[in-house]
Every structure is written in structure tokens, then in C-alpha cells.
């Protein structure tokens, strides 16, 4: 999750505490909206889960974002 927070800081200029809150808000939103099997893996994808594979997936955050948009009905 730290990599995502850092990207938000770099791209938006948000202070770290606000960037962290934004990531936590997004994570919570995704967990509420996604099917349970997928929602259970959100922290791992964002790099917050223990042993998660988020580090590699965050390297392709643009692809991940467009994939999530497709799952949520947005293109």
C-alpha cells in the first residue's frame, strides 16, 4: 500500500496522511463493491496483505485500475 500512497503523493501533491486516507477509502470502497472472493484479496493487491503479491501488481497500476474499472462497469 505504501507504493500506492507514494504515487498519490507524487502525482497529486497530497500530504502523506491525506494520501493514506485516500488509499484506505478506496480500499474500503472496493471491498464493499466487489464479490467476496475478490474483495478478500484487495489488501494483497494493494500491497497491504501479508505475503501479498501487491508489489508486482502495483508496478502495473494502470492496468490494474483499468481492470477494476471493467469489473465495476466502467471503461
Coordinates of N, CA and C in Angstrom, one line a residue:
X1 N 0.8 -1.2 0.0 CA 0.0 0.0 0.0 C 0.9 1.3 0.0
X2 N 2.1 1.1 0.5 CA 3.0 2.3 0.6 C 3.3 2.8 -0.8
X3 N 3.5 1.9 -1.7 CA 3.8 2.4 -3.1 C 2.7 3.2 -3.7
X4 N 1.5 2.8 -3.4 CA 0.3 3.5 -3.9 C 0.2 4.9 -3.3
X5 N 0.5 4.9 -2.0 CA 0.4 6.2 -1.2 C 1.5 7.1 -1.8
X6 N 2.7 6.6 -2.1 CA 3.8 7.4 -2.6 C 3.4 7.9 -4.0
X7 N 2.8 7.1 -4.8 CA 2.3 7.6 -6.2 C 1.3 8.7 -6.1
X8 N 0.4 8.6 -5.1 CA -0.6 9.6 -4.9 C 0.1 10.9 -4.5
X9 N 1.1 10.8 -3.6 CA 1.8 12.0 -3.1 C 2.5 12.6 -4.3
X10 N 3.2 11.8 -5.1 CA 4.0 12.4 -6.3 C 3.1 13.0 -7.3
X11 N 2.0 12.4 -7.6 CA 1.1 12.8 -8.7 C 0.1 13.9 -8.3
X12 N -0.2 14.0 -7.0 CA -1.2 15.0 -6.6 C -0.7 16.0 -5.7
X13 N 0.5 15.8 -5.0 CA 1.0 16.7 -4.1 C 0.3 16.6 -2.7
X14 N -0.5 15.6 -2.5 CA -1.2 15.4 -1.2 C -0.2 15.2 -0.1
X15 N -0.5 15.7 1.1 CA 0.4 15.3 2.2 C 0.2 13.8 2.5
X16 N 1.2 13.1 3.1 CA 1.2 11.7 3.3 C -0.1 11.2 4.1
X17 N -0.5 11.9 5.1 CA -1.7 11.5 5.8 C -3.0 11.5 5.0
X18 N -3.1 12.5 4.1 CA -4.3 12.5 3.3 C -4.2 11.5 2.2
X19 N -3.0 11.2 1.6 CA -2.8 10.2 0.6 C -3.2 8.8 1.2
X20 N -2.7 8.6 2.4 CA -3.0 7.3 3.1 C -4.5 7.2 3.3
X21 N -5.2 8.2 3.7 CA -6.6 8.2 4.0 C -7.3 7.9 2.6
X22 N -6.9 8.5 1.5 CA -7.5 8.2 0.2 C -7.3 6.8 -0.2
X23 N -6.2 6.2 0.1 CA -6.0 4.8 -0.3 C -6.9 3.9 0.6
X24 N -6.9 4.2 1.9 CA -7.8 3.4 2.8 C -9.3 3.5 2.4
X25 N -9.7 4.7 1.9 CA -11.1 4.9 1.5 C -11.3 4.1 0.2
X26 N -10.4 4.2 -0.7 CA -10.6 3.4 -2.0 C -10.6 1.9 -1.7
X27 N -9.7 1.5 -0.8 CA -9.7 0.0 -0.4 C -11.0 -0.4 0.2
X28 N -11.6 0.4 1.1 CA -12.9 0.1 1.7 C -14.0 0.1 0.7
X29 N -14.0 1.0 -0.2 CA -15.0 1.1 -1.3 C -14.9 -0.2 -2.1
X30 N -13.7 -0.6 -2.6 CA -13.6 -1.8 -3.4 C -14.1 -3.0 -2.6
X31 N -13.7 -3.1 -1.4 CA -14.1 -4.3 -0.6 C -15.7 -4.4 -0.5
X32 N -16.3 -3.2 -0.4 CA -17.8 -3.2 -0.3 C -18.4 -3.6 -1.6
X33 N -17.8 -3.2 -2.7 CA -18.5 -3.4 -4.1 C -18.1 -4.6 -4.8
X34 N -17.0 -5.2 -4.5 CA -16.5 -6.4 -5.2 C -17.1 -7.7 -4.6
X35 N -17.2 -8.7 -5.4 CA -17.7 -10.0 -4.9 C -16.7 -10.5 -3.8
X36 N -17.2 -11.2 -2.8 CA -16.4 -11.5 -1.6 C -15.1 -12.2 -1.9
X37 N -15.0 -13.2 -2.9 CA -13.7 -13.8 -3.1 C -12.7 -12.8 -3.6
X38 N -13.1 -11.8 -4.4 CA -12.2 -10.8 -4.9 C -11.9 -9.7 -3.8
X39 N -13.0 -9.3 -3.1 CA -12.8 -8.3 -2.0 C -11.8 -8.8 -1.0
X40 N -11.8 -10.1 -0.7 CA -10.9 -10.6 0.3 C -9.4 -10.4 -0.1
X41 N -9.2 -10.2 -1.3 CA -7.8 -10.1 -1.8 C -7.4 -8.6 -2.1
X42 N -8.2 -7.7 -1.8 CA -7.9 -6.3 -2.1 C -6.6 -5.8 -1.4
X43 N -6.5 -6.1 -0.1 CA -5.3 -5.7 0.6 C -4.0 -6.3 0.0
X44 N -4.1 -7.5 -0.4 CA -2.9 -8.1 -1.0 C -2.6 -7.5 -2.3
X45 N -3.6 -7.1 -3.1 CA -3.3 -6.5 -4.4 C -2.7 -5.1 -4.2
X46 N -3.2 -4.4 -3.2 CA -2.7 -3.1 -2.9 C -1.4 -3.1 -2.1
X47 N -0.9 -4.3 -1.8 CA 0.4 -4.4 -1.1 C 0.3 -4.4 0.4
X48 N -0.9 -4.4 0.9 CA -1.1 -4.3 2.4 C -1.2 -5.7 3.1
X49 N -1.5 -6.7 2.3 CA -1.6 -8.0 2.9 C -0.3 -8.7 3.2
X50 N -0.2 -9.5 4.2 CA 1.0 -10.3 4.5 C 1.2 -11.3 3.4
X51 N 2.4 -11.3 2.8 CA 2.6 -12.3 1.8 C 1.9 -12.0 0.5
X52 N 1.2 -10.8 0.4 CA 0.5 -10.4 -0.8 C 1.4 -10.2 -1.9
X53 N 0.9 -10.3 -3.1 CA 1.7 -10.1 -4.3 C 1.5 -8.7 -4.8
X54 N 1.1 -7.8 -4.0 CA 0.8 -6.4 -4.4 C 2.0 -5.7 -5.0
X55 N 3.2 -6.0 -4.5 CA 4.4 -5.3 -5.1 C 4.5 -5.4 -6.6
X56 N 4.3 -6.6 -7.1 CA 4.4 -6.8 -8.5 C 3.2 -6.2 -9.3
X57 N 2.0 -6.3 -8.7 CA 0.8 -5.8 -9.3 C 0.8 -4.3 -9.3
X58 N 1.4 -3.6 -8.3 CA 1.4 -2.2 -8.3 C 2.3 -1.6 -9.3
X59 N 3.3 -2.4 -9.7 CA 4.1 -1.9 -10.8 C 3.3 -1.7 -12.1
X60 N 2.2 -2.3 -12.2 CA 1.3 -2.2 -13.3 C 0.0 -1.6 -12.9
X61 N 0.1 -0.5 -12.1 CA -1.1 0.1 -11.5 C -2.1 0.5 -12.6
X62 N -1.6 1.0 -13.7 CA -2.5 1.5 -14.7 C -3.4 0.3 -15.3
X63 N -2.8 -0.8 -15.5 CA -3.5 -2.0 -15.9 C -4.5 -2.5 -14.9
X64 N -4.0 -2.4 -13.7 CA -4.9 -2.9 -12.6 C -6.1 -2.0 -12.5
X65 N -5.9 -0.7 -12.6 CA -7.0 0.3 -12.5 C -8.0 0.1 -13.6
X66 N -7.5 -0.1 -14.8 CA -8.5 -0.3 -15.9 C -9.2 -1.7 -15.8
X67 N -8.5 -2.7 -15.2 CA -9.2 -4.0 -15.0 C -10.3 -3.8 -13.9
X68 N -10.0 -3.1 -12.8 CA -11.0 -2.9 -11.8 C -12.2 -2.0 -12.4
X69 N -11.9 -1.1 -13.2 CA -12.9 -0.3 -13.8 C -13.9 -1.2 -14.6
X70 N -13.3 -2.1 -15.3 CA -14.1 -3.1 -16.1 C -15.0 -3.9 -15.2
X71 N -14.5 -4.3 -14.0 CA -15.3 -5.1 -13.1 C -16.4 -4.3 -12.5
X72 N -16.2 -3.0 -12.4 CA -17.2 -2.2 -11.8 C -18.1 -1.5 -12.8
X73 N -18.0 -2.0 -14.1 CA -18.9 -1.5 -15.1 C -18.4 -0.2 -15.7
X74 N -17.2 0.2 -15.5 CA -16.7 1.5 -16.1 C -15.6 1.1 -17.1
X75 N -15.5 1.9 -18.1 CA -14.4 1.6 -19.2 C -13.6 2.9 -19.4

